[in-house]
Amino acid sequence: MKDRQAIHFDFNNMMAEAIGSIHGITEQELRDIESLAARYVKDLKEERAAGKLRFLDLPYDKKVLSKILKTTNSLKGKFKNFLVVGIGGSALGNIAIHTALNHPFYNILSDAGRNGCPRVFVLDNIDPDRFSGLMEIFKPEETLFNFITKSGTTVETMSQFLIITRLLYDRLGNGYKEHIVATTDSGKGTLREITRREGFESFVIPAGVGGRYSVLTPVGLFSAAMSGIDITAMLDGAALMDKLCQSDNIWGNPAIMGAALYFLSHTKKGKNILVMMPYSNALSGVADWFCQLWAESLGKKISLNKEVVHTGLTPVRAIGVVDQHSQLQLYMEGPYDKVITFWTIKRFNKDVSIMDETLSGKKNTPHNELSYLKGHSLNNVMKAEFEGTRLALTEQKRPNCTITLDELSALTLGQLFYLFELQTAYAGKFYNVNAFDQPGVEAGKINAFAMLGKKGFEQRKNEIDILLQKVQEKYCIW
Ligand code: PA5
């Protein structure tokens, strides 16, 4: 590994030495779970060897990588726009990658500025105004649509599929098929069925890889490759993190250490909110992606022993420095119920120095009140604000830890994705819940199917009708 592409995890301020033992974890508390952690590492390795954790092997799938690169190559220069249609785990990874690695205003760069790659948009919500707005700015003949759904049935994705394919067909006739790539299960689901019938280009979401663990499959990699992102490096980064997280010693394995710290903070110190606060706009999408991964994997009613537990540590996204002027007041002085994880980037891609010229144009005579900024850069200001906030929170005995990326690149992003996925799987072990199902999400999907009149959901529809009749208007205003 090139040293400048590493990531580092500093949890000093989670510990009792820094913030006292009421809010901080003692070394003894960590020592007490060392053997449990070692067992979880062993369990996970066994489950992986038995093929039960396929997301952990994704960085090594060279066949899929080469199919993505080949397809991308064959589509080069053919489209001005690339539109991902998917939701949840089928969208957030795409948003995370593009926000992290593409130019911050990628979609408004010229064709040359984008190296001839298409503009990238992600349609997840079915907000009719947003959908229509986006459709208004596209010429279908210039656009490639990537429909992504693991189940192949999700109502939001499939309703947009119907609208878009009709629009494409009306404009392009049978040639509409050239404008569609489906990413879905290999065998089941409506989208796979239609794909077979119509002959769309397609990718497979591997069996056993759930939506929120699928960013390193074609779900996230295809759109990334279409915009010129080095997906080989991203997978290399993930493989690197795999190697760094092999130890069964909690002190030498950042994934299980992270999971253990959050678990102990929650269950022993009463911190039930996990704030993820990147000091970077580029990482905001990764923080959103993390929030879904963590919430959907660990927010569970029933434990693996079939006990009712209603457990979970609520993730919240904040952005540095913006939320210093918003959420931070609550983090500093509100209830002691949060643990904060900062993410920082040591070297931004750009260095922006703050000029020391006055408005009148004379050099080296800054306005007196602003003279303290002389010689600084936005990079320094960002760093000072991060360090200042971290220090202030620590002084207030607010537990916090910091993940530092030497730089933000495909390689370090791949490391981050893998670290967080593995950490979430370990957290599932500590909480003794299934980190790979989502019964709560499924319940919402079933209700939507029933209310929309899908065949097979008639009984649920009757139940819903009865429930809705009971809803009163007593407590409404207007
Ligand atoms: O992580 C998950 O399983 C969910 O967030 C799904 O990704 C989401 O519900 C979309 O499902 P699908 O990919 O089947 O359309």
GROMACS .gro file of C-alpha atoms and ligand atoms in nm:
model
  493
    1MET     CA    1   0.000   0.000   0.000
    2LYS     CA    2   0.124   0.345  -0.081
    3ASP     CA    3   0.139   0.519   0.256
    4ARG     CA    4  -0.039   0.824   0.119
    5GLN     CA    5  -0.349   0.622   0.041
    6ALA     CA    6  -0.413   0.483   0.387
    7ILE     CA    7  -0.692   0.544   0.634
    8HIS     CA    8  -0.646   0.579   1.010
    9PHE     CA    9  -0.876   0.529   1.307
   10ASP     CA   10  -0.821   0.733   1.624
   11PHE     CA   11  -1.050   0.649   1.917
   12ASN     CA   12  -0.862   0.819   2.200
   13ASN     CA   13  -1.157   1.046   2.276
   14MET     CA   14  -1.393   0.752   2.317
   15MET     CA   15  -1.191   0.636   2.613
   16ALA     CA   16  -1.225   0.710   2.986
   17GLU     CA   17  -0.872   0.855   2.992
   18ALA     CA   18  -0.994   1.144   2.775
   19ILE     CA   19  -1.352   1.199   2.892
   20GLY     CA   20  -1.393   1.008   3.220
   21SER     CA   21  -1.556   0.673   3.282
   22ILE     CA   22  -1.917   0.795   3.298
   23HIS     CA   23  -1.913   0.866   2.925
   24GLY     CA   24  -1.588   0.704   2.812
   25ILE     CA   25  -1.502   0.339   2.777
   26THR     CA   26  -1.240   0.200   3.010
   27GLU     CA   27  -0.961  -0.016   2.881
   28GLN     CA   28  -1.091  -0.288   3.113
   29GLU     CA   29  -1.432  -0.276   2.944
   30LEU     CA   30  -1.261  -0.339   2.612
   31ARG     CA   31  -1.043  -0.613   2.764
   32ASP     CA   32  -1.361  -0.777   2.898
   33ILE     CA   33  -1.495  -0.830   2.547
   34GLU     CA   34  -1.166  -0.929   2.382
   35SER     CA   35  -1.245  -1.299   2.383
   36LEU     CA   36  -1.599  -1.240   2.258
   37ALA     CA   37  -1.459  -1.029   1.976
   38ALA     CA   38  -1.208  -1.300   1.889
   39ARG     CA   39  -1.494  -1.550   1.871
   40TYR     CA   40  -1.693  -1.322   1.641
   41VAL     CA   41  -1.395  -1.287   1.407
   42LYS     CA   42  -1.368  -1.665   1.395
   43ASP     CA   43  -1.745  -1.706   1.343
   44LEU     CA   44  -1.745  -1.456   1.059
   45LYS     CA   45  -1.454  -1.632   0.891
   46GLU     CA   46  -1.640  -1.962   0.913
   47GLU     CA   47  -1.959  -1.810   0.774
   48ARG     CA   48  -1.759  -1.653   0.493
   49ALA     CA   49  -1.589  -1.983   0.412
   50ALA     CA   50  -1.934  -2.146   0.401
   51GLY     CA   51  -2.040  -1.890   0.137
   52LYS     CA   52  -2.285  -1.710   0.366
   53LEU     CA   53  -2.123  -1.365   0.347
   54ARG     CA   54  -2.069  -1.308  -0.019
   55PHE     CA   55  -2.030  -0.933   0.011
   56LEU     CA   56  -1.691  -0.996   0.169
   57ASP     CA   57  -1.560  -1.166  -0.144
   58LEU     CA   58  -1.677  -0.904  -0.395
   59PRO     CA   59  -1.337  -0.731  -0.425
   60TYR     CA   60  -1.196  -1.046  -0.582
   61ASP     CA   61  -1.459  -1.101  -0.852
   62LYS     CA   62  -1.245  -1.038  -1.160
   63LYS     CA   63  -1.506  -1.181  -1.396
   64VAL     CA   64  -1.763  -0.921  -1.302
   65LEU     CA   65  -1.501  -0.646  -1.314
   66SER     CA   66  -1.404  -0.738  -1.667
   67LYS     CA   67  -1.768  -0.757  -1.782
   68ILE     CA   68  -1.832  -0.408  -1.642
   69LEU     CA   69  -1.522  -0.268  -1.811
   70LYS     CA   70  -1.607  -0.436  -2.139
   71THR     CA   71  -1.965  -0.309  -2.137
   72THR     CA   72  -1.851   0.040  -2.041
   73ASN     CA   73  -1.603   0.037  -2.326
   74SER     CA   74  -1.866  -0.069  -2.576
   75LEU     CA   75  -2.094   0.216  -2.466
   76LYS     CA   76  -1.824   0.482  -2.470
   77GLY     CA   77  -1.923   0.806  -2.641
   78LYS     CA   78  -2.275   0.686  -2.718
   79PHE     CA   79  -2.468   0.871  -2.445
   80LYS     CA   80  -2.470   1.219  -2.295
   81ASN     CA   81  -2.665   1.116  -1.985
   82PHE     CA   82  -2.657   0.813  -1.761
   83LEU     CA   83  -2.956   0.778  -1.536
   84VAL     CA   84  -2.965   0.532  -1.248
   85VAL     CA   85  -3.314   0.435  -1.137
   86GLY     CA   86  -3.323   0.251  -0.804
   87ILE     CA   87  -3.386   0.312  -0.437
   88GLY     CA   88  -3.226   0.235  -0.099
   89GLY     CA   89  -2.930   0.003  -0.143
   90SER     CA   90  -2.983   0.025  -0.518
   91ALA     CA   91  -2.920   0.401  -0.521
   92LEU     CA   92  -2.722   0.524  -0.222
   93GLY     CA   93  -2.395   0.354  -0.320
   94ASN     CA   94  -2.410   0.524  -0.661
   95ILE     CA   95  -2.472   0.863  -0.503
   96ALA     CA   96  -2.189   0.801  -0.256
   97ILE     CA   97  -1.936   0.712  -0.526
   98HIS     CA   98  -2.020   0.999  -0.760
   99THR     CA   99  -2.030   1.258  -0.484
  100ALA     CA  100  -1.698   1.135  -0.351
  101LEU     CA  101  -1.494   1.092  -0.665
  102ASN     CA  102  -1.634   1.300  -0.946
  103HIS     CA  103  -1.584   1.673  -0.987
  104PRO     CA  104  -1.816   1.851  -0.736
  105PHE     CA  105  -2.009   2.004  -1.028
  106TYR     CA  106  -1.955   1.714  -1.265
  107ASN     CA  107  -2.293   1.733  -1.436
  108ILE     CA  108  -2.248   2.092  -1.543
  109LEU     CA  109  -1.899   2.043  -1.684
  110SER     CA  110  -1.868   2.050  -2.060
  111ASP     CA  111  -1.845   1.719  -2.250
  112ALA     CA  112  -1.471   1.772  -2.273
  113GLY     CA  113  -1.453   1.851  -1.901
  114ARG     CA  114  -1.612   1.513  -1.835
  115ASN     CA  115  -1.370   1.343  -2.075
  116GLY     CA  116  -1.661   1.253  -2.296
  117CYS     CA  117  -1.827   1.054  -2.018
  118PRO     CA  118  -2.201   1.095  -1.964
  119ARG     CA  119  -2.357   1.313  -1.696
  120VAL     CA  120  -2.481   1.097  -1.408
  121PHE     CA  121  -2.814   1.128  -1.227
  122VAL     CA  122  -2.981   0.904  -0.970
  123LEU     CA  123  -3.357   0.882  -0.955
  124ASP     CA  124  -3.455   0.721  -0.627
  125ASN     CA  125  -3.759   0.904  -0.494
  126ILE     CA  126  -4.079   0.899  -0.694
  127ASP     CA  127  -4.162   1.260  -0.618
  128PRO     CA  128  -4.363   1.345  -0.932
  129ASP     CA  129  -4.227   1.699  -0.955
  130ARG     CA  130  -3.864   1.588  -0.937
  131PHE     CA  131  -3.926   1.304  -1.180
  132SER     CA  132  -4.097   1.531  -1.432
  133GLY     CA  133  -3.831   1.796  -1.391
  134LEU     CA  134  -3.559   1.549  -1.469
  135MET     CA  135  -3.744   1.406  -1.768
  136GLU     CA  136  -3.787   1.755  -1.907
  137ILE     CA  137  -3.413   1.807  -1.938
  138PHE     CA  138  -3.334   1.477  -2.114
  139LYS     CA  139  -3.342   1.378  -2.473
  140PRO     CA  140  -3.419   1.004  -2.455
  141GLU     CA  141  -3.201   0.939  -2.759
  142GLU     CA  142  -2.900   1.073  -2.568
  143THR     CA  143  -2.968   0.885  -2.247
  144LEU     CA  144  -2.885   0.544  -2.104
  145PHE     CA  145  -3.105   0.422  -1.819
  146ASN     CA  146  -2.973   0.176  -1.562
  147PHE     CA  147  -3.262   0.019  -1.370
  148ILE     CA  148  -3.136  -0.137  -1.050
  149THR     CA  149  -3.343  -0.357  -0.824
  150LYS     CA  150  -3.235  -0.672  -0.646
  151SER     CA  151  -3.588  -0.802  -0.594
  152GLY     CA  152  -3.691  -0.686  -0.940
  153THR     CA  153  -4.027  -0.581  -0.803
  154THR     CA  154  -3.977  -0.265  -0.596
  155VAL     CA  155  -4.273  -0.039  -0.665
  156GLU     CA  156  -4.078   0.289  -0.687
  157THR     CA  157  -3.828   0.151  -0.937
  158MET     CA  158  -4.075  -0.047  -1.144
  159SER     CA  159  -4.325   0.236  -1.173
  160GLN     CA  160  -4.051   0.462  -1.307
  161PHE     CA  161  -3.944   0.177  -1.534
  162LEU     CA  162  -4.293   0.169  -1.689
  163ILE     CA  163  -4.303   0.544  -1.748
  164ILE     CA  164  -3.953   0.562  -1.893
  165THR     CA  165  -3.977   0.259  -2.118
  166ARG     CA  166  -4.305   0.389  -2.262
  167LEU     CA  167  -4.142   0.726  -2.328
  168LEU     CA  168  -3.839   0.560  -2.489
  169TYR     CA  169  -4.051   0.329  -2.700
  170ASP     CA  170  -4.269   0.613  -2.826
  171ARG     CA  171  -3.961   0.805  -2.936
  172LEU     CA  172  -3.732   0.528  -3.054
  173GLY     CA  173  -3.946   0.227  -3.138
  174ASN     CA  174  -3.767  -0.104  -3.098
  175GLY     CA  175  -3.433   0.074  -3.067
  176TYR     CA  176  -3.542   0.169  -2.714
  177LYS     CA  177  -3.378  -0.147  -2.587
  178GLU     CA  178  -3.035  -0.004  -2.659
  179HIS     CA  179  -3.105   0.260  -2.395
  180ILE     CA  180  -3.162   0.023  -2.107
  181VAL     CA  181  -2.933  -0.174  -1.881
  182ALA     CA  182  -3.094  -0.379  -1.606
  183THR     CA  183  -2.910  -0.469  -1.286
  184THR     CA  184  -3.103  -0.730  -1.093
  185ASP     CA  185  -3.113  -1.085  -0.958
  186SER     CA  186  -2.994  -1.360  -1.193
  187GLY     CA  187  -3.318  -1.555  -1.189
  188LYS     CA  188  -3.608  -1.411  -1.001
  189GLY     CA  189  -3.813  -1.093  -1.013
  190THR     CA  190  -4.016  -0.906  -1.270
  191LEU     CA  191  -3.725  -0.700  -1.401
  192ARG     CA  192  -3.524  -1.015  -1.481
  193GLU     CA  193  -3.825  -1.165  -1.655
  194ILE     CA  194  -3.875  -0.856  -1.871
  195THR     CA  195  -3.501  -0.834  -1.938
  196ARG     CA  196  -3.498  -1.187  -2.074
  197ARG     CA  197  -3.801  -1.123  -2.290
  198GLU     CA  198  -3.685  -0.789  -2.429
  199GLY     CA  199  -3.315  -0.871  -2.451
  200PHE     CA  200  -3.183  -0.577  -2.249
  201GLU     CA  201  -2.818  -0.562  -2.159
  202SER     CA  202  -2.795  -0.668  -1.795
  203PHE     CA  203  -2.584  -0.725  -1.487
  204VAL     CA  204  -2.642  -0.965  -1.201
  205ILE     CA  205  -2.663  -0.872  -0.833
  206PRO     CA  206  -2.512  -1.184  -0.677
  207ALA     CA  207  -2.736  -1.406  -0.467
  208GLY     CA  208  -2.674  -1.351  -0.098
  209VAL     CA  209  -2.566  -0.987  -0.137
  210GLY     CA  210  -2.835  -0.757   0.004
  211GLY     CA  211  -2.903  -0.411  -0.138
  212ARG     CA  212  -2.710  -0.215   0.123
  213TYR     CA  213  -2.408  -0.443   0.090
  214SER     CA  214  -2.405  -0.425  -0.290
  215VAL     CA  215  -2.205  -0.110  -0.367
  216LEU     CA  216  -1.910  -0.318  -0.487
  217THR     CA  217  -2.123  -0.516  -0.734
  218PRO     CA  218  -2.241  -0.377  -1.070
  219VAL     CA  219  -2.498  -0.185  -0.862
  220GLY     CA  220  -2.234   0.076  -0.778
  221LEU     CA  221  -1.950  -0.014  -1.010
  222PHE     CA  222  -2.121   0.021  -1.348
  223SER     CA  223  -2.227   0.384  -1.312
  224ALA     CA  224  -1.887   0.459  -1.159
  225ALA     CA  225  -1.704   0.309  -1.456
  226MET     CA  226  -1.933   0.493  -1.698
  227SER     CA  227  -1.813   0.823  -1.552
  228GLY     CA  228  -1.448   0.722  -1.574
  229ILE     CA  229  -1.389   0.627  -1.210
  230ASP     CA  230  -1.115   0.371  -1.155
  231ILE     CA  231  -1.322   0.080  -1.026
  232THR     CA  232  -1.024  -0.155  -1.030
  233ALA     CA  233  -0.858   0.070  -0.769
  234MET     CA  234  -1.179   0.080  -0.568
  235LEU     CA  235  -1.191  -0.299  -0.551
  236ASP     CA  236  -0.818  -0.306  -0.468
  237GLY     CA  237  -0.888  -0.070  -0.178
  238ALA     CA  238  -1.163  -0.300  -0.051
  239ALA     CA  239  -0.932  -0.602  -0.077
  240LEU     CA  240  -0.667  -0.409   0.114
  241MET     CA  241  -0.911  -0.339   0.396
  242ASP     CA  242  -1.005  -0.708   0.398
  243LYS     CA  243  -0.641  -0.788   0.469
  244LEU     CA  244  -0.617  -0.520   0.739
  245CYS     CA  245  -0.917  -0.665   0.922
  246GLN     CA  246  -0.809  -1.027   0.955
  247SER     CA  247  -0.678  -1.023   1.310
  248ASP     CA  248  -0.883  -1.186   1.583
  249ASN     CA  249  -0.721  -0.946   1.827
  250ILE     CA  250  -0.956  -0.653   1.874
  251TRP     CA  251  -0.658  -0.416   1.908
  252GLY     CA  252  -0.538  -0.505   1.560
  253ASN     CA  253  -0.868  -0.512   1.371
  254PRO     CA  254  -1.028  -0.171   1.303
  255ALA     CA  255  -1.362  -0.319   1.191
  256ILE     CA  256  -1.433  -0.513   1.507
  257MET     CA  257  -1.284  -0.240   1.727
  258GLY     CA  258  -1.520   0.016   1.571
  259ALA     CA  259  -1.820  -0.212   1.622
  260ALA     CA  260  -1.718  -0.286   1.983
  261LEU     CA  261  -1.672   0.083   2.068
  262TYR     CA  262  -2.014   0.181   1.935
  263PHE     CA  263  -2.176  -0.118   2.105
  264LEU     CA  264  -2.016  -0.039   2.443
  265SER     CA  265  -2.095   0.332   2.412
  266HIS     CA  266  -2.455   0.242   2.347
  267THR     CA  267  -2.515  -0.037   2.594
  268LYS     CA  268  -2.285   0.074   2.878
  269LYS     CA  269  -2.277   0.452   2.846
  270GLY     CA  270  -2.627   0.523   2.717
  271LYS     CA  271  -2.526   0.677   2.383
  272ASN     CA  272  -2.801   0.584   2.143
  273ILE     CA  273  -2.726   0.825   1.859
  274LEU     CA  274  -2.430   0.781   1.628
  275VAL     CA  275  -2.339   1.102   1.447
  276MET     CA  276  -2.129   1.059   1.135
  277MET     CA  277  -1.968   1.391   1.055
  278PRO     CA  278  -1.737   1.409   0.754
  279TYR     CA  279  -1.542   1.732   0.719
  280SER     CA  280  -1.587   1.710   0.345
  281ASN     CA  281  -1.873   1.770   0.105
  282ALA     CA  282  -1.745   1.489  -0.112
  283LEU     CA  283  -1.803   1.239   0.168
  284SER     CA  284  -2.160   1.347   0.241
  285GLY     CA  285  -2.302   1.075   0.016
  286VAL     CA  286  -2.089   0.810   0.185
  287ALA     CA  287  -2.231   0.924   0.519
  288ASP     CA  288  -2.585   0.883   0.382
  289TRP     CA  289  -2.491   0.542   0.249
  290PHE     CA  290  -2.350   0.450   0.591
  291CYS     CA  291  -2.667   0.562   0.768
  292GLN     CA  292  -2.877   0.324   0.559
  293LEU     CA  293  -2.632   0.039   0.605
  294TRP     CA  294  -2.621   0.083   0.981
  295ALA     CA  295  -2.990   0.157   1.041
  296GLU     CA  296  -3.136  -0.112   0.820
  297SER     CA  297  -2.890  -0.375   0.938
  298LEU     CA  298  -2.906  -0.318   1.311
  299GLY     CA  299  -3.242  -0.158   1.393
  300LYS     CA  300  -3.422  -0.479   1.489
  301LYS     CA  301  -3.713  -0.595   1.699
  302ILE     CA  302  -3.618  -0.962   1.733
  303SER     CA  303  -3.278  -1.098   1.834
  304LEU     CA  304  -3.117  -1.411   1.696
  305ASN     CA  305  -3.250  -1.589   2.009
  306LYS     CA  306  -3.601  -1.482   1.906
  307GLU     CA  307  -3.632  -1.238   2.196
  308VAL     CA  308  -3.800  -0.900   2.153
  309VAL     CA  309  -3.514  -0.648   2.186
  310HIS     CA  310  -3.608  -0.336   1.985
  311THR     CA  311  -3.243  -0.250   1.953
  312GLY     CA  312  -3.039  -0.008   1.743
  313LEU     CA  313  -2.807   0.290   1.761
  314THR     CA  314  -2.960   0.566   1.549
  315PRO     CA  315  -2.723   0.702   1.282
  316VAL     CA  316  -2.733   1.071   1.194
  317ARG     CA  317  -2.542   1.249   0.921
  318ALA     CA  318  -2.385   1.586   0.985
  319ILE     CA  319  -2.141   1.777   0.764
  320GLY     CA  320  -1.836   1.968   0.880
  321VAL     CA  321  -1.809   2.261   0.891
  322VAL     CA  322  -2.170   2.337   0.795
  323ASP     CA  323  -2.326   2.166   1.096
  324GLN     CA  324  -2.099   2.353   1.334
  325HIS     CA  325  -2.346   2.631   1.263
  326SER     CA  326  -2.648   2.409   1.313
  327GLN     CA  327  -2.640   2.072   1.492
  328LEU     CA  328  -2.328   2.131   1.698
  329GLN     CA  329  -2.502   2.332   1.971
  330LEU     CA  330  -2.707   2.021   2.050
  331TYR     CA  331  -2.403   1.794   2.044
  332MET     CA  332  -2.214   2.023   2.283
  333GLU     CA  333  -2.483   2.103   2.536
  334GLY     CA  334  -2.779   1.873   2.477
  335PRO     CA  335  -2.832   1.529   2.627
  336TYR     CA  336  -2.533   1.299   2.670
  337ASP     CA  337  -2.681   1.051   2.424
  338LYS     CA  338  -2.448   1.078   2.125
  339VAL     CA  339  -2.122   0.941   2.000
  340ILE     CA  340  -1.964   1.140   1.718
  341THR     CA  341  -1.741   1.004   1.444
  342PHE     CA  342  -1.549   1.262   1.247
  343TRP     CA  343  -1.417   1.181   0.904
  344THR     CA  344  -1.137   1.397   0.776
  345ILE     CA  345  -0.919   1.415   0.467
  346LYS     CA  346  -0.555   1.501   0.527
  347ARG     CA  347  -0.484   1.623   0.176
  348PHE     CA  348  -0.768   1.767  -0.028
  349ASN     CA  349  -0.721   1.758  -0.403
  350LYS     CA  350  -0.696   2.136  -0.413
  351ASP     CA  351  -0.522   2.392  -0.198
  352VAL     CA  352  -0.707   2.722  -0.189
  353SER     CA  353  -0.507   2.999  -0.028
  354ILE     CA  354  -0.679   3.304   0.112
  355MET     CA  355  -0.551   3.615  -0.062
  356ASP     CA  356  -0.399   3.885   0.151
  357GLU     CA  357  -0.483   4.169  -0.081
  358THR     CA  358  -0.721   4.444   0.021
  359LEU     CA  359  -1.029   4.522  -0.178
  360SER     CA  360  -0.852   4.831  -0.306
  361GLY     CA  361  -0.599   4.602  -0.466
  362LYS     CA  362  -0.297   4.697  -0.257
  363LYS     CA  363  -0.093   4.394  -0.167
  364ASN     CA  364   0.000   4.292   0.189
  365THR     CA  365  -0.229   4.538   0.364
  366PRO     CA  366  -0.525   4.328   0.469
  367HIS     CA  367  -0.823   4.467   0.653
  368ASN     CA  368  -0.713   4.476   1.012
  369GLU     CA  369  -0.991   4.260   1.142
  370LEU     CA  370  -0.924   3.991   0.886
  371SER     CA  371  -0.548   3.997   0.914
  372TYR     CA  372  -0.550   3.673   1.113
  373LEU     CA  373  -0.650   3.495   0.793
  374LYS     CA  374  -0.342   3.619   0.611
  375GLY     CA  375  -0.127   3.336   0.487
  376HIS     CA  376  -0.395   3.072   0.554
  377SER     CA  377  -0.584   2.855   0.310
  378LEU     CA  378  -0.937   2.716   0.314
  379ASN     CA  379  -0.763   2.386   0.392
  380ASN     CA  380  -0.614   2.537   0.712
  381VAL     CA  381  -0.944   2.691   0.812
  382MET     CA  382  -1.122   2.357   0.766
  383LYS     CA  383  -0.855   2.182   0.971
  384ALA     CA  384  -0.863   2.442   1.249
  385GLU     CA  385  -1.242   2.422   1.267
  386PHE     CA  386  -1.235   2.043   1.284
  387GLU     CA  387  -0.963   2.035   1.552
  388GLY     CA  388  -1.139   2.309   1.748
  389THR     CA  389  -1.471   2.126   1.739
  390ARG     CA  390  -1.317   1.795   1.832
  391LEU     CA  391  -1.136   1.954   2.124
  392ALA     CA  392  -1.445   2.138   2.246
  393LEU     CA  393  -1.655   1.823   2.237
  394THR     CA  394  -1.389   1.628   2.421
  395GLU     CA  395  -1.371   1.900   2.688
  396GLN     CA  396  -1.747   1.860   2.729
  397LYS     CA  397  -1.690   1.485   2.776
  398ARG     CA  398  -1.866   1.398   2.454
  399PRO     CA  399  -1.728   1.070   2.313
  400ASN     CA  400  -1.584   1.105   1.965
  401CYS     CA  401  -1.349   0.927   1.731
  402THR     CA  402  -1.189   1.019   1.399
  403ILE     CA  403  -1.138   0.836   1.072
  404THR     CA  404  -0.871   1.011   0.865
  405LEU     CA  405  -0.817   0.949   0.496
  406ASP     CA  406  -0.474   1.053   0.372
  407GLU     CA  407  -0.656   1.150   0.055
  408LEU     CA  408  -0.989   1.078  -0.108
  409SER     CA  409  -0.939   0.841  -0.400
  410ALA     CA  410  -1.098   0.530  -0.549
  411LEU     CA  411  -0.853   0.327  -0.339
  412THR     CA  412  -0.939   0.491  -0.006
  413LEU     CA  413  -1.311   0.493  -0.085
  414GLY     CA  414  -1.297   0.118  -0.150
  415GLN     CA  415  -1.129   0.080   0.189
  416LEU     CA  416  -1.401   0.284   0.359
  417PHE     CA  417  -1.687   0.089   0.203
  418TYR     CA  418  -1.537  -0.242   0.306
  419LEU     CA  419  -1.450  -0.123   0.657
  420PHE     CA  420  -1.804   0.001   0.723
  421GLU     CA  421  -1.970  -0.309   0.581
  422LEU     CA  422  -1.752  -0.539   0.790
  423GLN     CA  423  -1.797  -0.321   1.097
  424THR     CA  424  -2.174  -0.341   1.054
  425ALA     CA  425  -2.160  -0.720   1.026
  426TYR     CA  426  -1.958  -0.732   1.349
  427ALA     CA  427  -2.201  -0.495   1.518
  428GLY     CA  428  -2.474  -0.746   1.425
  429LYS     CA  429  -2.279  -1.004   1.624
  430PHE     CA  430  -2.248  -0.779   1.930
  431TYR     CA  431  -2.617  -0.689   1.917
  432ASN     CA  432  -2.706  -1.052   1.843
  433VAL     CA  433  -2.932  -0.956   1.552
  434ASN     CA  434  -2.948  -1.054   1.187
  435ALA     CA  435  -2.762  -0.771   1.011
  436PHE     CA  436  -2.872  -0.892   0.669
  437ASP     CA  437  -3.250  -0.889   0.676
  438GLN     CA  438  -3.494  -0.595   0.684
  439PRO     CA  439  -3.838  -0.711   0.798
  440GLY     CA  440  -3.944  -0.355   0.873
  441VAL     CA  441  -3.869  -0.240   0.519
  442GLU     CA  442  -4.046  -0.545   0.377
  443ALA     CA  443  -4.358  -0.462   0.581
  444GLY     CA  444  -4.375  -0.122   0.414
  445LYS     CA  445  -4.331  -0.278   0.069
  446ILE     CA  446  -4.612  -0.527   0.136
  447ASN     CA  447  -4.849  -0.252   0.248
  448ALA     CA  448  -4.771  -0.052  -0.067
  449PHE     CA  449  -4.837  -0.356  -0.289
  450ALA     CA  450  -5.166  -0.422  -0.108
  451MET     CA  451  -5.285  -0.063  -0.130
  452LEU     CA  452  -5.201  -0.046  -0.499
  453GLY     CA  453  -5.399  -0.365  -0.567
  454LYS     CA  454  -5.120  -0.611  -0.651
  455LYS     CA  455  -5.236  -0.970  -0.700
  456GLY     CA  456  -5.162  -1.195  -0.403
  457PHE     CA  457  -5.196  -0.916  -0.146
  458GLU     CA  458  -5.577  -0.913  -0.120
  459GLN     CA  459  -5.590  -1.024   0.243
  460ARG     CA  460  -5.354  -0.749   0.352
  461LYS     CA  461  -5.562  -0.501   0.151
  462ASN     CA  462  -5.873  -0.599   0.351
  463GLU     CA  463  -5.683  -0.558   0.679
  464ILE     CA  464  -5.559  -0.217   0.571
  465ASP     CA  465  -5.909  -0.105   0.471
  466ILE     CA  466  -6.037  -0.194   0.818
  467LEU     CA  467  -5.744  -0.015   0.983
  468LEU     CA  468  -5.796   0.296   0.772
  469GLN     CA  469  -6.166   0.312   0.862
  470LYS     CA  470  -6.062   0.342   1.225
  471VAL     CA  471  -5.840   0.640   1.160
  472GLN     CA  472  -6.017   0.942   1.303
  473GLU     CA  473  -5.975   1.304   1.222
  474LYS     CA  474  -6.009   1.411   1.584
  475TYR     CA  475  -5.652   1.527   1.627
  476CYS     CA  476  -5.598   1.703   1.295
  477ILE     CA  477  -5.563   2.076   1.248
  478TRP     CA  478  -5.703   2.213   0.918
  479PA5     O1  479  -3.076  -0.279   0.158
  479PA5     C1  480  -3.184  -0.318   0.120
  479PA5     O2  481  -3.213  -0.437   0.112
  479PA5     C2  482  -3.291  -0.219   0.075
  479PA5     O3  483  -3.257  -0.089   0.106
  479PA5     C3  484  -3.312  -0.231  -0.075
  479PA5     O4  485  -3.194  -0.199  -0.141
  479PA5     C4  486  -3.425  -0.139  -0.122
  479PA5     O5  487  -3.542  -0.165  -0.050
  479PA5     C5  488  -3.450  -0.158  -0.271
  479PA5     O6  489  -3.477  -0.290  -0.298
  479PA5     P1  490  -3.454  -0.349  -0.443
  479PA5     O7  491  -3.309  -0.341  -0.472
  479PA5     O8  492  -3.502  -0.490  -0.432
  479PA5     O9  493  -3.535  -0.268  -0.536
   0.00000   0.00000   0.00000
